[in-house]
CSV table of C-alpha atoms in Angstrom, one decimal:
chain,number,residue,atom,x,y,z
A,252,UNK,CA,19.5,4.1,-0.1
A,253,UNK,CA,16.1,3.8,-1.7
A,254,UNK,CA,14.1,7.0,-1.7
A,255,UNK,CA,10.7,7.9,-3.1
A,256,UNK,CA,9.4,11.5,-3.1
A,257,UNK,CA,6.0,12.6,-4.2
A,258,UNK,CA,5.0,16.1,-5.3
A,259,UNK,CA,2.2,17.9,-7.1
A,260,UNK,CA,-0.5,17.6,-4.4
A,261,UNK,CA,-2.7,20.5,-3.5
A,262,UNK,CA,-6.2,21.8,-3.4
A,263,UNK,CA,-8.3,21.5,-6.6
A,264,UNK,CA,-11.9,22.1,-7.5
A,265,UNK,CA,-14.2,19.2,-8.4
A,266,UNK,CA,-14.0,18.3,-12.1
A,267,UNK,CA,-10.5,19.7,-12.5
A,268,UNK,CA,-7.2,17.8,-13.0
A,269,UNK,CA,-4.0,17.3,-11.1
A,270,UNK,CA,-0.8,15.4,-11.9
A,271,UNK,CA,1.3,13.8,-9.2
A,272,UNK,CA,5.0,12.9,-9.6
A,273,UNK,CA,7.1,10.5,-7.7
A,274,UNK,CA,10.9,10.8,-8.1
A,275,UNK,CA,12.8,7.6,-7.3
A,276,UNK,CA,16.5,7.3,-6.3
A,277,UNK,CA,18.8,4.7,-4.8
A,278,UNK,CA,17.8,1.9,-7.1
A,279,UNK,CA,17.4,0.9,-10.8
A,280,UNK,CA,13.9,2.5,-11.3
A,281,UNK,CA,13.4,0.9,-14.7
A,282,UNK,CA,13.6,-2.6,-13.2
A,283,UNK,CA,10.6,-2.3,-10.8
A,284,UNK,CA,6.9,-2.2,-11.1
A,285,UNK,CA,5.4,0.8,-9.3
A,286,UNK,CA,2.1,1.6,-7.6
A,287,UNK,CA,0.0,4.4,-6.3
A,288,UNK,CA,-1.9,3.9,-3.1
A,289,UNK,CA,-4.2,6.5,-1.4
A,290,UNK,CA,-5.6,7.0,2.0
A,291,UNK,CA,-8.6,9.3,2.7
A,292,UNK,CA,-8.6,11.2,5.9
A,293,UNK,CA,-9.1,8.8,8.8
A,294,UNK,CA,-9.6,5.9,6.5
A,295,UNK,CA,-7.7,2.8,5.4
A,296,UNK,CA,-5.4,2.2,2.5
A,297,UNK,CA,-6.8,2.0,-1.0
A,298,UNK,CA,-4.8,0.7,-4.0
A,299,UNK,CA,-5.1,3.1,-7.0
A,300,UNK,CA,-3.0,1.9,-9.9
A,301,UNK,CA,0.1,0.1,-11.0
A,302,UNK,CA,2.5,0.1,-14.0
A,303,UNK,CA,4.9,-2.6,-15.0
A,304,UNK,CA,8.7,-1.9,-15.1
A,305,UNK,CA,8.6,-0.7,-18.7
A,306,UNK,CA,5.2,1.0,-18.7
A,307,UNK,CA,3.6,-1.6,-21.0
A,308,UNK,CA,1.1,-2.9,-18.6
A,309,UNK,CA,-1.2,-0.8,-16.4
A,310,UNK,CA,-4.0,-1.6,-14.1
A,311,UNK,CA,-6.4,0.5,-12.1
A,312,UNK,CA,-8.7,0.3,-9.1
A,313,UNK,CA,-12.4,0.4,-9.9
A,314,UNK,CA,-13.0,3.8,-8.4
A,315,UNK,CA,-10.4,5.6,-10.6
A,316,UNK,CA,-10.6,3.6,-13.8
A,317,UNK,CA,-11.2,5.9,-16.7
A,318,UNK,CA,-10.3,9.0,-14.8
A,319,UNK,CA,-6.8,8.4,-13.6
A,320,UNK,CA,-3.8,7.5,-15.7
A,321,UNK,CA,-0.5,6.1,-14.4
A,322,UNK,CA,2.7,6.5,-16.4
A,323,UNK,CA,6.4,6.6,-15.9
A,324,UNK,CA,9.5,8.1,-17.4
A,325,UNK,CA,12.4,5.7,-16.8
A,326,UNK,CA,14.9,8.2,-18.2
A,327,UNK,CA,14.0,10.6,-15.4
A,328,UNK,CA,13.3,7.9,-12.7
A,329,UNK,CA,9.8,9.4,-12.3
A,330,UNK,CA,6.4,7.9,-11.8
A,331,UNK,CA,3.3,9.9,-12.6
A,332,UNK,CA,-0.4,9.9,-11.8
A,333,UNK,CA,-2.6,12.0,-14.0
A,334,UNK,CA,-5.9,12.6,-12.2
A,335,UNK,CA,-8.8,14.0,-14.3
A,336,UNK,CA,-12.4,14.6,-13.4
A,337,UNK,CA,-11.5,14.8,-9.7
A,338,UNK,CA,-14.3,14.3,-7.1
A,339,UNK,CA,-14.5,15.2,-3.4
A,340,UNK,CA,-14.1,11.5,-2.6
A,341,UNK,CA,-10.7,11.5,-4.2
A,342,UNK,CA,-9.5,13.6,-1.3
A,343,UNK,CA,-6.6,11.6,0.2
A,344,UNK,CA,-2.9,11.3,0.7
A,345,UNK,CA,-1.4,9.6,-2.3
A,346,UNK,CA,1.6,7.4,-1.8
A,347,UNK,CA,3.9,5.9,-4.4
A,348,UNK,CA,5.3,2.5,-3.6
A,349,UNK,CA,7.8,0.1,-5.1
A,350,UNK,CA,6.8,-3.5,-5.8
A,351,UNK,CA,9.4,-6.0,-4.8
A,352,UNK,CA,9.7,-9.2,-6.9
A,353,UNK,CA,8.8,-12.0,-6.9
A,354,UNK,CA,6.1,-11.8,-4.3
A,355,UNK,CA,4.9,-8.3,-5.0
A,356,UNK,CA,5.0,-6.7,-1.6
A,357,UNK,CA,5.4,-2.9,-1.4
A,358,UNK,CA,8.9,-2.7,0.2
A,359,UNK,CA,9.4,1.1,-0.1
A,360,UNK,CA,6.9,4.0,0.1
A,361,UNK,CA,7.1,7.7,-0.3
A,362,UNK,CA,5.9,10.0,2.4
A,363,UNK,CA,2.8,10.9,0.5
A,364,UNK,CA,1.3,13.9,-1.4
A,365,UNK,CA,-2.0,15.3,0.0
A,366,UNK,CA,-4.8,16.0,-2.5
A,367,UNK,CA,-7.9,17.9,-1.5
A,368,UNK,CA,-10.8,18.2,-3.9
A,369,UNK,CA,-13.1,20.9,-2.8
A,370,UNK,CA,-15.0,23.9,-4.1
B,96,UNK,CA,-13.1,-9.3,-3.9
B,97,UNK,CA,-12.8,-8.0,-0.4
B,98,UNK,CA,-10.5,-8.5,2.6
B,99,UNK,CA,-12.1,-8.3,6.0
B,100,UNK,CA,-10.4,-7.3,9.2
B,101,UNK,CA,-11.6,-6.6,12.7
B,102,UNK,CA,-11.5,-2.8,13.2
B,103,UNK,CA,-9.8,-2.9,16.6
B,104,UNK,CA,-7.9,-5.3,18.8
B,105,UNK,CA,-6.1,-4.8,22.1
B,106,UNK,CA,-3.4,-6.7,23.8
B,107,UNK,CA,-1.6,-6.4,27.2
B,108,UNK,CA,2.0,-5.5,27.1
B,109,UNK,CA,4.1,-8.6,26.6
B,110,UNK,CA,1.3,-10.8,25.6
B,111,UNK,CA,0.6,-12.4,22.2
B,112,UNK,CA,-2.0,-11.0,19.8
B,113,UNK,CA,-3.3,-12.3,16.5
B,114,UNK,CA,-4.8,-10.1,13.8
B,115,UNK,CA,-6.8,-11.8,11.1
B,116,UNK,CA,-7.8,-11.1,7.5
B,117,UNK,CA,-10.5,-13.0,5.6
B,118,UNK,CA,-11.2,-13.1,1.9
B,119,UNK,CA,-12.8,-15.7,-0.3
B,120,UNK,CA,-10.2,-15.1,-3.0
B,121,UNK,CA,-7.3,-14.4,-0.8
B,122,UNK,CA,-4.1,-15.5,-2.6
B,123,UNK,CA,-1.8,-17.1,-0.1
B,124,UNK,CA,1.4,-16.4,-1.9
B,125,UNK,CA,0.7,-12.7,-2.1
B,126,UNK,CA,-0.5,-12.2,1.5
B,127,UNK,CA,1.3,-9.4,3.2
B,128,UNK,CA,0.9,-7.2,6.2
B,129,UNK,CA,1.7,-3.5,6.6
B,130,UNK,CA,2.1,-1.5,9.8
B,131,UNK,CA,1.2,2.2,9.8
B,132,UNK,CA,1.6,4.8,12.6
B,133,UNK,CA,-0.1,8.1,12.5
B,134,UNK,CA,1.3,10.5,10.0
B,135,UNK,CA,3.7,7.9,8.6
B,136,UNK,CA,3.8,5.8,5.4
B,137,UNK,CA,3.0,2.2,5.8
B,138,UNK,CA,5.8,-0.3,6.3
B,139,UNK,CA,5.7,-4.0,5.3
B,140,UNK,CA,6.2,-6.3,8.3
B,141,UNK,CA,5.3,-9.7,6.7
B,142,UNK,CA,5.1,-10.7,3.0
B,143,UNK,CA,4.6,-13.9,1.1
B,144,UNK,CA,2.7,-15.6,3.9
B,145,UNK,CA,5.5,-15.6,6.5
B,146,UNK,CA,8.6,-13.7,5.4
B,147,UNK,CA,10.0,-10.8,7.5
B,148,UNK,CA,11.9,-7.9,5.9
B,149,UNK,CA,15.2,-7.1,7.4
B,150,UNK,CA,14.8,-5.0,10.5
B,151,UNK,CA,11.4,-6.4,11.5
B,152,UNK,CA,11.6,-8.1,14.9
B,153,UNK,CA,11.2,-11.8,15.1
B,154,UNK,CA,8.1,-11.4,17.3
B,155,UNK,CA,6.1,-10.8,14.0
B,156,UNK,CA,5.0,-13.8,12.1
B,157,UNK,CA,2.3,-14.7,9.5
B,158,UNK,CA,0.2,-17.6,8.5
B,159,UNK,CA,-2.2,-18.1,5.6
B,160,UNK,CA,-4.6,-20.9,5.0
B,161,UNK,CA,-8.1,-21.4,3.5
B,162,UNK,CA,-8.9,-17.8,2.8
B,163,UNK,CA,-7.7,-16.5,6.1
B,164,UNK,CA,-4.4,-14.7,6.7
B,165,UNK,CA,-3.2,-13.9,10.2
B,166,UNK,CA,-0.5,-11.8,11.7
B,167,UNK,CA,0.8,-12.8,15.1
B,168,UNK,CA,2.8,-10.6,17.4
B,169,UNK,CA,4.4,-12.7,20.2
B,170,UNK,CA,5.2,-10.5,23.2
B,171,UNK,CA,3.7,-7.2,22.0
B,172,UNK,CA,5.6,-4.0,22.7
B,173,UNK,CA,4.5,-0.5,23.1
B,174,UNK,CA,6.0,0.4,19.7
B,175,UNK,CA,3.8,-2.2,18.1
B,176,UNK,CA,0.7,0.0,18.7
B,177,UNK,CA,-0.4,1.0,15.2
B,178,UNK,CA,-2.8,0.3,12.4
B,179,UNK,CA,-2.2,-3.0,10.5
B,180,UNK,CA,-3.4,-3.7,7.0
B,181,UNK,CA,-3.5,-7.0,5.2
B,182,UNK,CA,-3.0,-7.2,1.4
B,183,UNK,CA,-3.3,-9.7,-1.3
B,184,UNK,CA,-3.9,-9.9,-5.1
B,185,UNK,CA,-6.9,-10.8,-7.3
B,186,UNK,CA,-6.9,-14.1,-9.2
B,187,UNK,CA,-4.9,-12.6,-12.0
B,188,UNK,CA,-2.3,-11.1,-9.6
B,189,UNK,CA,-2.6,-7.8,-11.3
B,190,UNK,CA,-5.0,-5.9,-8.9
B,191,UNK,CA,-4.0,-5.2,-5.3
B,192,UNK,CA,-6.4,-5.6,-2.4
B,193,UNK,CA,-6.2,-4.1,1.0
B,194,UNK,CA,-8.1,-5.0,4.1
B,195,UNK,CA,-9.9,-2.3,6.0
B,196,UNK,CA,-7.3,-2.2,8.7
B,197,UNK,CA,-7.1,-3.2,12.4
B,198,UNK,CA,-6.1,-0.7,15.0
B,199,UNK,CA,-3.9,-2.4,17.6
B,200,UNK,CA,-3.8,-1.0,21.1
B,201,UNK,CA,-1.1,-2.2,23.5
B,202,UNK,CA,-2.4,-1.8,27.1
């Protein structure tokens, strides 16, 4: 069965960096585009970034562009989110999600990794 | 581009409720709906205008036309009480948009 598991969350000071990982299992990871979506405490869903199945194409939400970098290692079935220059407003639970072709819905989600940016 | 949802909607048990999502650049083919309960990851309930993933009850249906997407729950059940988010793509289909979410209360 499909399973996505995030790790790497925690408490970090403003301006510092953090890297999230999402390990996938139960499907051919290298065949699927993947996404990161976040949810601030008590708030709605916010799309963060996406990478194509082979990592060649990447797109970012306006609020993280230039600070966050999405990447993947298909040999290890792992998706990453490198977060630099963190701000208090980046505090959220970060979910990884699989995109299902051809209509692009997010058919599987991880349980989320909490990130708190605070001094 | 933005997707706009009513913040809260309520429905009596067993009645029908419609949750709407408006966006000038809403792409119909990419319209989808997610259900989220507290402390849980979201779950897709409708995708591609009106497709239901396996395991989603038939009382859930979707419709999209002219910049408005709607999710209808016919005969709402207690377990349908949750936050619902619409989603679509930008014109290039590369960027993902989420609505602000609608909290559904089943009375």
